[in-house]
Amino acid sequence: MGYRESENKNGVVKIEISCDARKGKGICGNQTTVIFPQRRMATHFLYELGWRVLRNHQVCGSCLKSGKRVVFPRKGI
């Protein structure tokens, strides 16, 4: 899964996120990084961009709107 969140000394939150959905033979390459003074503002902005959490995975708006069933790669054993 591609989610990383960090906060600097001034309280500025940086969130790096990538889509976990499977697209064709690979994984969707959509990713983004947002930097905001508060976590609430950053998560709200990601939500407005179309990012969602689906079955504990991050999914971009493009994969959700594709009209196909969203699937995820199986975790290695």
Tab-separated table of N, CA and C in Angstrom:
chain	number	residue	atom	x	y	z
A	1	MET	N	0.844	-1.177	0.000
A	1	MET	CA	0.000	0.000	0.000
A	1	MET	C	0.884	1.233	0.000
A	2	GLY	N	0.414	2.236	-0.654
A	2	GLY	CA	1.192	3.445	-0.784
A	2	GLY	C	0.586	4.605	-0.034
A	3	TYR	N	0.794	4.654	1.265
A	3	TYR	CA	0.323	5.793	2.050
A	3	TYR	C	1.405	6.142	3.050
A	4	ARG	N	1.851	7.387	2.999
A	4	ARG	CA	2.853	7.851	3.950
A	4	ARG	C	2.448	9.225	4.431
A	5	GLU	N	2.475	9.409	5.725
A	5	GLU	CA	2.083	10.686	6.321
A	5	GLU	C	3.197	11.142	7.252
A	6	SER	N	3.573	12.415	7.133
A	6	SER	CA	4.601	12.963	8.014
A	6	SER	C	4.209	14.368	8.431
A	7	GLU	N	4.751	14.779	9.568
A	7	GLU	CA	4.453	16.107	10.099
A	7	GLU	C	5.758	16.745	10.553
A	8	ASN	N	5.993	17.998	10.149
A	8	ASN	CA	7.225	18.660	10.556
A	8	ASN	C	7.033	19.377	11.896
A	9	LYS	N	8.050	20.075	12.349
A	9	LYS	CA	8.007	20.740	13.655
A	9	LYS	C	6.950	21.836	13.738
A	10	ASN	N	6.625	22.438	12.601
A	10	ASN	CA	5.627	23.508	12.585
A	10	ASN	C	4.197	22.991	12.486
A	11	GLY	N	4.026	21.679	12.432
A	11	GLY	CA	2.690	21.100	12.352
A	11	GLY	C	2.170	20.937	10.937
A	12	VAL	N	3.014	21.214	9.944
A	12	VAL	CA	2.603	21.057	8.547
A	12	VAL	C	2.596	19.571	8.196
A	13	VAL	N	1.485	19.106	7.624
A	13	VAL	CA	1.306	17.690	7.324
A	13	VAL	C	1.547	17.435	5.834
A	14	LYS	N	2.334	16.402	5.561
A	14	LYS	CA	2.605	15.982	4.187
A	14	LYS	C	2.082	14.556	4.021
A	15	ILE	N	1.196	14.353	3.037
A	15	ILE	CA	0.639	13.029	2.767
A	15	ILE	C	1.020	12.628	1.353
A	16	GLU	N	1.653	11.452	1.236
A	16	GLU	CA	1.984	10.869	-0.059
A	16	GLU	C	1.117	9.625	-0.217
A	17	ILE	N	0.395	9.534	-1.331
A	17	ILE	CA	-0.564	8.453	-1.507
A	17	ILE	C	-0.477	7.926	-2.937
A	18	SER	N	-0.648	6.617	-3.082
A	18	SER	CA	-0.687	6.019	-4.418
A	18	SER	C	-1.839	5.023	-4.468
A	19	CYS	N	-2.386	4.850	-5.655
A	19	CYS	CA	-3.548	3.990	-5.849
A	19	CYS	C	-3.126	2.521	-5.750
A	20	ASP	N	-3.896	1.710	-5.036
A	20	ASP	CA	-3.601	0.294	-4.845
A	20	ASP	C	-4.347	-0.615	-5.819
A	21	ALA	N	-5.202	-0.054	-6.642
A	21	ALA	CA	-6.041	-0.877	-7.519
A	21	ALA	C	-5.225	-1.506	-8.646
A	22	ARG	N	-5.686	-2.657	-9.068
A	22	ARG	CA	-5.047	-3.339	-10.186
A	22	ARG	C	-5.633	-2.805	-11.483
A	23	LYS	N	-4.766	-2.510	-12.436
A	23	LYS	CA	-5.199	-1.965	-13.715
A	23	LYS	C	-4.481	-2.756	-14.806
A	24	GLY	N	-5.232	-3.519	-15.563
A	24	GLY	CA	-4.613	-4.364	-16.577
A	24	GLY	C	-3.763	-5.433	-15.916
A	25	LYS	N	-2.503	-5.521	-16.333
A	25	LYS	CA	-1.608	-6.535	-15.763
A	25	LYS	C	-0.778	-5.996	-14.603
A	26	GLY	N	-0.910	-4.707	-14.303
A	26	GLY	CA	-0.120	-4.114	-13.228
A	26	GLY	C	-0.982	-3.360	-12.245
A	27	ILE	N	-0.345	-2.496	-11.488
A	27	ILE	CA	-1.041	-1.673	-10.508
A	27	ILE	C	-1.164	-0.263	-11.072
A	28	CYS	N	-2.261	0.386	-10.794
A	28	CYS	CA	-2.484	1.758	-11.255
A	28	CYS	C	-1.315	2.634	-10.802
A	29	GLY	N	-0.862	3.492	-11.679
A	29	GLY	CA	0.295	4.330	-11.375
A	29	GLY	C	-0.046	5.687	-10.800
A	30	ASN	N	-1.333	5.965	-10.544
A	30	ASN	CA	-1.711	7.282	-10.023
A	30	ASN	C	-1.194	7.475	-8.606
A	31	GLN	N	-0.605	8.636	-8.380
A	31	GLN	CA	-0.120	8.989	-7.045
A	31	GLN	C	-0.147	10.499	-6.901
A	32	THR	N	-0.139	10.956	-5.657
A	32	THR	CA	-0.141	12.389	-5.396
A	32	THR	C	0.510	12.667	-4.043
A	33	THR	N	0.944	13.900	-3.884
A	33	THR	CA	1.493	14.378	-2.616
A	33	THR	C	0.822	15.710	-2.312
A	34	VAL	N	0.300	15.832	-1.092
A	34	VAL	CA	-0.317	17.092	-0.671
A	34	VAL	C	0.345	17.568	0.617
A	35	ILE	N	0.472	18.874	0.740
A	35	ILE	CA	1.062	19.489	1.932
A	35	ILE	C	0.105	20.571	2.417
A	36	PHE	N	-0.342	20.430	3.659
A	36	PHE	CA	-1.285	21.380	4.252
A	36	PHE	C	-0.907	21.645	5.707
A	37	PRO	N	-1.357	22.773	6.244
A	37	PRO	CA	-1.033	23.094	7.642
A	37	PRO	C	-1.764	22.210	8.650
A	38	GLN	N	-2.832	21.537	8.243
A	38	GLN	CA	-3.577	20.652	9.152
A	38	GLN	C	-3.925	19.364	8.432
A	39	ARG	N	-3.943	18.247	9.178
A	39	ARG	CA	-4.274	16.945	8.595
A	39	ARG	C	-5.695	16.937	8.037
A	40	ARG	N	-6.613	17.541	8.742
A	40	ARG	CA	-8.015	17.562	8.317
A	40	ARG	C	-8.147	18.210	6.942
A	41	MET	N	-7.410	19.279	6.721
A	41	MET	CA	-7.460	19.968	5.429
A	41	MET	C	-6.885	19.088	4.318
A	42	ALA	N	-5.798	18.367	4.611
A	42	ALA	CA	-5.175	17.498	3.614
A	42	ALA	C	-6.100	16.353	3.225
A	43	THR	N	-6.716	15.705	4.207
A	43	THR	CA	-7.610	14.588	3.899
A	43	THR	C	-8.859	15.070	3.168
A	44	HIS	N	-9.349	16.248	3.514
A	44	HIS	CA	-10.514	16.802	2.812
A	44	HIS	C	-10.163	17.087	1.351
A	45	PHE	N	-8.981	17.616	1.107
A	45	PHE	CA	-8.544	17.903	-0.257
A	45	PHE	C	-8.419	16.616	-1.068
A	46	LEU	N	-7.836	15.566	-0.474
A	46	LEU	CA	-7.735	14.280	-1.172
A	46	LEU	C	-9.113	13.712	-1.491
A	47	TYR	N	-10.039	13.864	-0.559
A	47	TYR	CA	-11.402	13.394	-0.788
A	47	TYR	C	-12.039	14.155	-1.957
A	48	GLU	N	-11.818	15.460	-2.021
A	48	GLU	CA	-12.354	16.266	-3.120
A	48	GLU	C	-11.720	15.896	-4.460
A	49	LEU	N	-10.470	15.450	-4.443
A	49	LEU	CA	-9.810	15.012	-5.668
A	49	LEU	C	-10.340	13.670	-6.166
A	50	GLY	N	-11.079	12.957	-5.335
A	50	GLY	CA	-11.649	11.681	-5.744
A	50	GLY	C	-11.032	10.470	-5.079
A	51	TRP	N	-10.052	10.660	-4.212
A	51	TRP	CA	-9.424	9.522	-3.530
A	51	TRP	C	-10.362	8.974	-2.467
A	52	ARG	N	-10.452	7.653	-2.393
A	52	ARG	CA	-11.300	6.985	-1.405
A	52	ARG	C	-10.556	5.799	-0.816
A	53	VAL	N	-11.025	5.329	0.329
A	53	VAL	CA	-10.525	4.093	0.920
A	53	VAL	C	-11.581	3.031	0.655
A	54	LEU	N	-11.177	1.972	-0.014
A	54	LEU	CA	-12.088	0.895	-0.376
A	54	LEU	C	-11.476	-0.406	0.094
A	55	ARG	N	-12.137	-1.085	1.005
A	55	ARG	CA	-11.633	-2.339	1.577
A	55	ARG	C	-10.184	-2.194	2.074
A	56	ASN	N	-9.940	-1.123	2.815
A	56	ASN	CA	-8.626	-0.815	3.415
A	56	ASN	C	-7.524	-0.548	2.394
A	57	HIS	N	-7.883	-0.143	1.180
A	57	HIS	CA	-6.926	0.234	0.144
A	57	HIS	C	-7.260	1.627	-0.348
A	58	GLN	N	-6.227	2.383	-0.740
A	58	GLN	CA	-6.431	3.698	-1.343
A	58	GLN	C	-6.761	3.515	-2.822
A	59	VAL	N	-7.790	4.210	-3.295
A	59	VAL	CA	-8.201	4.107	-4.695
A	59	VAL	C	-8.398	5.516	-5.245
A	60	CYS	N	-7.842	5.769	-6.431
A	60	CYS	CA	-7.984	7.078	-7.055
A	60	CYS	C	-9.342	7.205	-7.736
A	61	GLY	N	-9.750	8.417	-8.020
A	61	GLY	CA	-11.032	8.681	-8.656
A	61	GLY	C	-11.137	8.069	-10.038
A	62	SER	N	-10.027	7.984	-10.750
A	62	SER	CA	-10.028	7.407	-12.092
A	62	SER	C	-10.422	5.934	-12.066
A	63	CYS	N	-9.882	5.178	-11.127
A	63	CYS	CA	-10.212	3.749	-11.018
A	63	CYS	C	-11.653	3.559	-10.559
A	64	LEU	N	-12.125	4.440	-9.675
A	64	LEU	CA	-13.508	4.323	-9.195
A	64	LEU	C	-14.510	4.634	-10.302
A	65	LYS	N	-14.173	5.575	-11.181
A	65	LYS	CA	-15.096	5.997	-12.230
A	65	LYS	C	-14.957	5.189	-13.515
A	66	SER	N	-14.055	4.221	-13.542
A	66	SER	CA	-13.803	3.478	-14.773
A	66	SER	C	-14.984	2.609	-15.190
A	67	GLY	N	-15.906	2.351	-14.272
A	67	GLY	CA	-17.076	1.529	-14.590
A	67	GLY	C	-16.797	0.045	-14.455
A	68	LYS	N	-15.555	-0.304	-14.154
A	68	LYS	CA	-15.197	-1.704	-13.959
A	68	LYS	C	-15.120	-2.007	-12.469
A	69	ARG	N	-15.143	-3.261	-12.157
A	69	ARG	CA	-15.004	-3.692	-10.767
A	69	ARG	C	-13.575	-3.397	-10.300
A	70	VAL	N	-13.435	-2.784	-9.132
A	70	VAL	CA	-12.121	-2.457	-8.591
A	70	VAL	C	-11.577	-3.675	-7.850
A	71	VAL	N	-10.417	-4.150	-8.283
A	71	VAL	CA	-9.768	-5.306	-7.644
A	71	VAL	C	-8.369	-4.897	-7.208
A	72	PHE	N	-7.833	-5.660	-6.278
A	72	PHE	CA	-6.505	-5.378	-5.720
A	72	PHE	C	-5.632	-6.601	-5.846
A	73	PRO	N	-4.313	-6.400	-5.994
A	73	PRO	CA	-3.401	-7.550	-6.054
A	73	PRO	C	-3.436	-8.326	-4.751
A	74	ARG	N	-3.276	-9.617	-4.870
A	74	ARG	CA	-3.226	-10.449	-3.652
A	74	ARG	C	-1.892	-10.242	-2.956
A	75	LYS	N	-1.934	-10.292	-1.639
A	75	LYS	CA	-0.705	-10.153	-0.860
A	75	LYS	C	0.055	-11.467	-0.917
A	76	GLY	N	1.373	-11.369	-1.012
A	76	GLY	CA	2.219	-12.569	-1.036
A	76	GLY	C	2.161	-13.322	0.276
A	77	ILE	N	2.271	-14.598	0.187
A	77	ILE	CA	2.204	-15.450	1.394
A	77	ILE	C	3.584	-15.644	1.953
